[in-house]
Amino acid sequence: MSTTAAPRAEGSWALPLAGAVAAGAALALESVVNGRLGEHAGSLSAAAWSNTLSLSLTAVASLFLTGLRPAFTALQAALRSRALRPWHCLGGLAGGSMVLTQALTAAALGPAPYTLALVSGLTLCGVAVDHLGLGPGSPRRITRRRLAGGLLAVCAVAFPVLAAPDTDRTVGLALLPFLAGCALSWQMGVNGRVDEAAGKHPYPAVLLSFATGTALMAAAVTASALLSALPTPRSGPLWHYTGGLLGCVVVLSAVLTVRRIGVLAAGLGMISGQVLGSLALGPLLGEPPAHQGVVSVGALLLIGAAVLAAPAGNRSRSGPLTPPMSQHQPGGRRK
């Protein structure tokens, strides 16, 4: 039985990795869009709008999807049996904080340094999330290669940030997207657990993610309105308001890829897409060539991190399946 599963898993790597790369490119573009919206509507308003649009689009999608009732029934059963805990359903809080961080820092840092800071946090925490088994499937243990890849990813963001002209300001700003990357890694893991509990139907995980994220943004907007007046939005191009659409692409792609290749591998795919996307966006946004050169060095370091930290073939998957003590006994899965 095990010999037939391995080839299928190996062949399944190409499509999930391609999806993760596409999601990373969408995330790089989303950071630019939300940052531009924040310039004329206020950072908090931009983040709230992006989450609200994502939630609205997800709600409309329910009219065209099938299998929703069995998925939510399975999710409720998992919560009742405590196979899934309530905090697993709060991944959207991390997503909401990431969108807010985008609006606060992306425009000031520029798309490439922002992206490098975000994905270094995602990669480093992805090693821990996989090791602790917070994501779907069996834990993927920390190896020296994976740990070295995470540390190299931190070096990848340190170089372009420290080389920036206004180092003190840049370091302070880069810390926020780094922490947002850590939160995004956790979100990918718990959303994957919700997807697994719902019978591998991605809709409940996506809906819960945007619902909790929108609730966080509503609370933040309310608190801000009570403490000080919200900025009056100025008119801007229509594309400044499309961040929520890109957010749907990112979250859905993350749920679908994490279930197949784990948090770290999905994060590495997103790293590639984000770096490629940010480097392509830089010249379009008029960033100076010297800045692009610094970021290119960071991109090369991230590629090295991917080589070191990426699981070798399918061995990381077959490892957790080998504890035969719990798997071969009839009651092993019910502990």
PDB file of C-alpha atoms in Angstrom, residues 182-325:
ATOM      1  CA  CYS A 182       5.693  34.896  11.386  1.00  0.00           C
ATOM      2  CA  ALA A 183       1.955  35.413  11.874  1.00  0.00           C
ATOM      3  CA  LEU A 184       1.281  34.430   8.256  1.00  0.00           C
ATOM      4  CA  SER A 185       3.171  31.173   8.753  1.00  0.00           C
ATOM      5  CA  TRP A 186       0.980  30.385  11.768  1.00  0.00           C
ATOM      6  CA  GLN A 187      -2.121  31.321   9.762  1.00  0.00           C
ATOM      7  CA  MET A 188      -1.145  28.937   6.958  1.00  0.00           C
ATOM      8  CA  GLY A 189      -0.735  26.136   9.491  1.00  0.00           C
ATOM      9  CA  VAL A 190      -4.043  26.584  11.337  1.00  0.00           C
ATOM     10  CA  ASN A 191      -5.997  27.240   8.131  1.00  0.00           C
ATOM     11  CA  GLY A 192      -4.588  23.964   6.850  1.00  0.00           C
ATOM     12  CA  ARG A 193      -5.876  22.239   9.989  1.00  0.00           C
ATOM     13  CA  VAL A 194      -9.361  23.700   9.428  1.00  0.00           C
ATOM     14  CA  ASP A 195      -9.251  22.580   5.797  1.00  0.00           C
ATOM     15  CA  GLU A 196      -8.274  19.072   6.910  1.00  0.00           C
ATOM     16  CA  ALA A 197     -11.074  18.951   9.512  1.00  0.00           C
ATOM     17  CA  ALA A 198     -13.625  20.089   6.901  1.00  0.00           C
ATOM     18  CA  GLY A 199     -12.865  17.099   4.703  1.00  0.00           C
ATOM     19  CA  LYS A 200     -10.347  19.027   2.577  1.00  0.00           C
ATOM     20  CA  HIS A 201     -12.917  21.555   1.418  1.00  0.00           C
ATOM     21  CA  PRO A 202     -11.112  24.934   1.421  1.00  0.00           C
ATOM     22  CA  TYR A 203     -14.182  27.152   1.805  1.00  0.00           C
ATOM     23  CA  PRO A 204     -14.636  27.011   5.616  1.00  0.00           C
ATOM     24  CA  ALA A 205     -10.977  27.867   6.201  1.00  0.00           C
ATOM     25  CA  VAL A 206     -11.094  30.794   3.763  1.00  0.00           C
ATOM     26  CA  LEU A 207     -14.408  32.099   5.134  1.00  0.00           C
ATOM     27  CA  LEU A 208     -13.297  31.887   8.775  1.00  0.00           C
ATOM     28  CA  SER A 209      -9.998  33.527   7.885  1.00  0.00           C
ATOM     29  CA  PHE A 210     -11.606  36.588   6.328  1.00  0.00           C
ATOM     30  CA  ALA A 211     -14.428  36.757   8.915  1.00  0.00           C
ATOM     31  CA  THR A 212     -12.040  36.944  11.865  1.00  0.00           C
ATOM     32  CA  GLY A 213      -9.711  39.286   9.983  1.00  0.00           C
ATOM     33  CA  THR A 214     -12.593  41.651   9.172  1.00  0.00           C
ATOM     34  CA  ALA A 215     -13.737  41.569  12.809  1.00  0.00           C
ATOM     35  CA  LEU A 216     -10.232  42.597  13.881  1.00  0.00           C
ATOM     36  CA  MET A 217     -10.201  45.444  11.357  1.00  0.00           C
ATOM     37  CA  ALA A 218     -13.677  46.632  12.434  1.00  0.00           C
ATOM     38  CA  ALA A 219     -12.512  46.753  16.051  1.00  0.00           C
ATOM     39  CA  ALA A 220      -9.374  48.674  15.050  1.00  0.00           C
ATOM     40  CA  VAL A 221     -11.342  51.194  12.959  1.00  0.00           C
ATOM     41  CA  THR A 222     -13.851  51.701  15.786  1.00  0.00           C
ATOM     42  CA  ALA A 223     -11.097  52.266  18.341  1.00  0.00           C
ATOM     43  CA  SER A 224      -9.321  54.693  16.008  1.00  0.00           C
ATOM     44  CA  ALA A 225     -12.539  56.627  15.349  1.00  0.00           C
ATOM     45  CA  LEU A 226     -13.123  56.976  19.089  1.00  0.00           C
ATOM     46  CA  LEU A 227      -9.580  58.149  19.773  1.00  0.00           C
ATOM     47  CA  SER A 228      -9.130  60.416  16.758  1.00  0.00           C
ATOM     48  CA  ALA A 229     -10.894  61.337  13.551  1.00  0.00           C
ATOM     49  CA  LEU A 230     -10.394  59.000  10.638  1.00  0.00           C
ATOM     50  CA  PRO A 231      -8.737  60.563   7.563  1.00  0.00           C
ATOM     51  CA  THR A 232     -11.031  61.715   4.781  1.00  0.00           C
ATOM     52  CA  PRO A 233     -10.404  59.449   1.772  1.00  0.00           C
ATOM     53  CA  ARG A 234      -9.265  61.122  -1.414  1.00  0.00           C
ATOM     54  CA  SER A 235     -10.148  59.759  -4.809  1.00  0.00           C
ATOM     55  CA  GLY A 236      -7.694  57.370  -6.397  1.00  0.00           C
ATOM     56  CA  PRO A 237      -7.405  54.898  -9.269  1.00  0.00           C
ATOM     57  CA  LEU A 238      -9.783  51.952  -9.205  1.00  0.00           C
ATOM     58  CA  TRP A 239      -6.923  49.431  -8.995  1.00  0.00           C
ATOM     59  CA  HIS A 240      -6.033  50.793  -5.547  1.00  0.00           C
ATOM     60  CA  TYR A 241      -9.193  49.085  -4.263  1.00  0.00           C
ATOM     61  CA  THR A 242      -8.453  45.579  -5.584  1.00  0.00           C
ATOM     62  CA  GLY A 243      -6.325  44.391  -2.652  1.00  0.00           C
ATOM     63  CA  GLY A 244      -9.182  42.278  -1.280  1.00  0.00           C
ATOM     64  CA  LEU A 245      -9.432  40.347  -4.542  1.00  0.00           C
ATOM     65  CA  LEU A 246      -5.727  39.555  -4.402  1.00  0.00           C
ATOM     66  CA  GLY A 247      -6.150  38.568  -0.753  1.00  0.00           C
ATOM     67  CA  CYS A 248      -8.682  35.910  -1.776  1.00  0.00           C
ATOM     68  CA  VAL A 249      -6.182  34.473  -4.255  1.00  0.00           C
ATOM     69  CA  VAL A 250      -3.418  34.382  -1.627  1.00  0.00           C
ATOM     70  CA  VAL A 251      -5.438  32.727   1.162  1.00  0.00           C
ATOM     71  CA  LEU A 252      -7.108  30.160  -1.105  1.00  0.00           C
ATOM     72  CA  SER A 253      -3.780  29.238  -2.709  1.00  0.00           C
ATOM     73  CA  ALA A 254      -2.148  28.910   0.711  1.00  0.00           C
ATOM     74  CA  VAL A 255      -4.886  26.550   1.966  1.00  0.00           C
ATOM     75  CA  LEU A 256      -4.636  24.366  -1.149  1.00  0.00           C
ATOM     76  CA  THR A 257      -0.845  24.160  -1.176  1.00  0.00           C
ATOM     77  CA  VAL A 258      -0.226  23.674   2.556  1.00  0.00           C
ATOM     78  CA  ARG A 259      -2.393  20.544   2.572  1.00  0.00           C
ATOM     79  CA  ARG A 260      -0.070  18.964  -0.012  1.00  0.00           C
ATOM     80  CA  ILE A 261       3.448  20.182   0.788  1.00  0.00           C
ATOM     81  CA  GLY A 262       3.399  21.640   4.317  1.00  0.00           C
ATOM     82  CA  VAL A 263       3.880  25.163   5.673  1.00  0.00           C
ATOM     83  CA  LEU A 264       7.613  25.498   5.038  1.00  0.00           C
ATOM     84  CA  ALA A 265       7.570  24.193   1.465  1.00  0.00           C
ATOM     85  CA  ALA A 266       4.515  26.327   0.625  1.00  0.00           C
ATOM     86  CA  GLY A 267       6.243  29.316   2.209  1.00  0.00           C
ATOM     87  CA  LEU A 268       9.348  28.716   0.117  1.00  0.00           C
ATOM     88  CA  GLY A 269       7.210  28.663  -3.015  1.00  0.00           C
ATOM     89  CA  MET A 270       5.615  31.937  -1.942  1.00  0.00           C
ATOM     90  CA  ILE A 271       9.093  33.384  -1.317  1.00  0.00           C
ATOM     91  CA  SER A 272      10.063  32.721  -4.924  1.00  0.00           C
ATOM     92  CA  GLY A 273       6.880  34.311  -6.244  1.00  0.00           C
ATOM     93  CA  GLN A 274       7.138  37.317  -3.936  1.00  0.00           C
ATOM     94  CA  VAL A 275      10.757  38.045  -4.772  1.00  0.00           C
ATOM     95  CA  LEU A 276      10.142  37.678  -8.498  1.00  0.00           C
ATOM     96  CA  GLY A 277       7.003  39.799  -8.237  1.00  0.00           C
ATOM     97  CA  SER A 278       8.645  42.516  -6.158  1.00  0.00           C
ATOM     98  CA  LEU A 279      11.665  42.726  -8.461  1.00  0.00           C
ATOM     99  CA  ALA A 280       9.333  43.079 -11.442  1.00  0.00           C
ATOM    100  CA  LEU A 281       7.262  45.754  -9.679  1.00  0.00           C
ATOM    101  CA  GLY A 282      10.284  47.806  -8.586  1.00  0.00           C
ATOM    102  CA  PRO A 283      11.164  49.336 -11.974  1.00  0.00           C
ATOM    103  CA  LEU A 284       7.472  49.919 -12.715  1.00  0.00           C
ATOM    104  CA  LEU A 285       7.255  51.983  -9.520  1.00  0.00           C
ATOM    105  CA  GLY A 286      10.373  53.978 -10.336  1.00  0.00           C
ATOM    106  CA  GLU A 287      12.736  52.531  -7.743  1.00  0.00           C
ATOM    107  CA  PRO A 288      16.422  53.441  -8.384  1.00  0.00           C
ATOM    108  CA  PRO A 289      18.592  50.733  -9.985  1.00  0.00           C
ATOM    109  CA  ALA A 290      20.966  50.656  -6.980  1.00  0.00           C
ATOM    110  CA  HIS A 291      18.100  49.615  -4.752  1.00  0.00           C
ATOM    111  CA  GLN A 292      17.152  46.874  -7.188  1.00  0.00           C
ATOM    112  CA  GLY A 293      20.731  45.597  -7.113  1.00  0.00           C
ATOM    113  CA  VAL A 294      20.713  45.329  -3.311  1.00  0.00           C
ATOM    114  CA  VAL A 295      17.414  43.461  -3.393  1.00  0.00           C
ATOM    115  CA  SER A 296      18.744  41.133  -6.086  1.00  0.00           C
ATOM    116  CA  VAL A 297      21.493  40.047  -3.672  1.00  0.00           C
ATOM    117  CA  GLY A 298      18.806  39.408  -1.059  1.00  0.00           C
ATOM    118  CA  ALA A 299      16.878  37.382  -3.624  1.00  0.00           C
ATOM    119  CA  LEU A 300      19.940  35.218  -4.292  1.00  0.00           C
ATOM    120  CA  LEU A 301      20.307  34.589  -0.562  1.00  0.00           C
ATOM    121  CA  LEU A 302      16.652  33.568  -0.404  1.00  0.00           C
ATOM    122  CA  ILE A 303      17.189  31.116  -3.251  1.00  0.00           C
ATOM    123  CA  GLY A 304      20.037  29.638  -1.223  1.00  0.00           C
ATOM    124  CA  ALA A 305      17.692  29.447   1.769  1.00  0.00           C
ATOM    125  CA  ALA A 306      15.158  27.591  -0.361  1.00  0.00           C
ATOM    126  CA  VAL A 307      17.784  25.056  -1.448  1.00  0.00           C
ATOM    127  CA  LEU A 308      18.864  24.450   2.160  1.00  0.00           C
ATOM    128  CA  ALA A 309      15.440  24.398   3.806  1.00  0.00           C
ATOM    129  CA  ALA A 310      13.313  22.702   1.162  1.00  0.00           C
ATOM    130  CA  PRO A 311      12.428  19.087   2.004  1.00  0.00           C
ATOM    131  CA  ALA A 312      14.468  16.659  -0.087  1.00  0.00           C
ATOM    132  CA  GLY A 313      11.954  14.984  -2.410  1.00  0.00           C
ATOM    133  CA  ASN A 314       9.303  13.183  -0.417  1.00  0.00           C
ATOM    134  CA  ARG A 315      11.510  11.995   2.394  1.00  0.00           C
ATOM    135  CA  SER A 316      10.125  14.556   4.812  1.00  0.00           C
ATOM    136  CA  ARG A 317       6.688  13.137   4.195  1.00  0.00           C
ATOM    137  CA  SER A 318       7.629   9.518   4.496  1.00  0.00           C
ATOM    138  CA  GLY A 319       9.476  10.156   7.762  1.00  0.00           C
ATOM    139  CA  PRO A 320       6.395  10.827   9.918  1.00  0.00           C
ATOM    140  CA  LEU A 321       4.681   7.769   8.438  1.00  0.00           C
ATOM    141  CA  THR A 322       7.334   5.454   9.782  1.00  0.00           C
ATOM    142  CA  PRO A 323       6.374   5.510  13.476  1.00  0.00           C
ATOM    143  CA  PRO A 324       4.646   2.146  13.025  1.00  0.00           C
ATOM    144  CA  MET A 325       3.865   1.896  16.747  1.00  0.00           C
TER     145      MET A 325
END
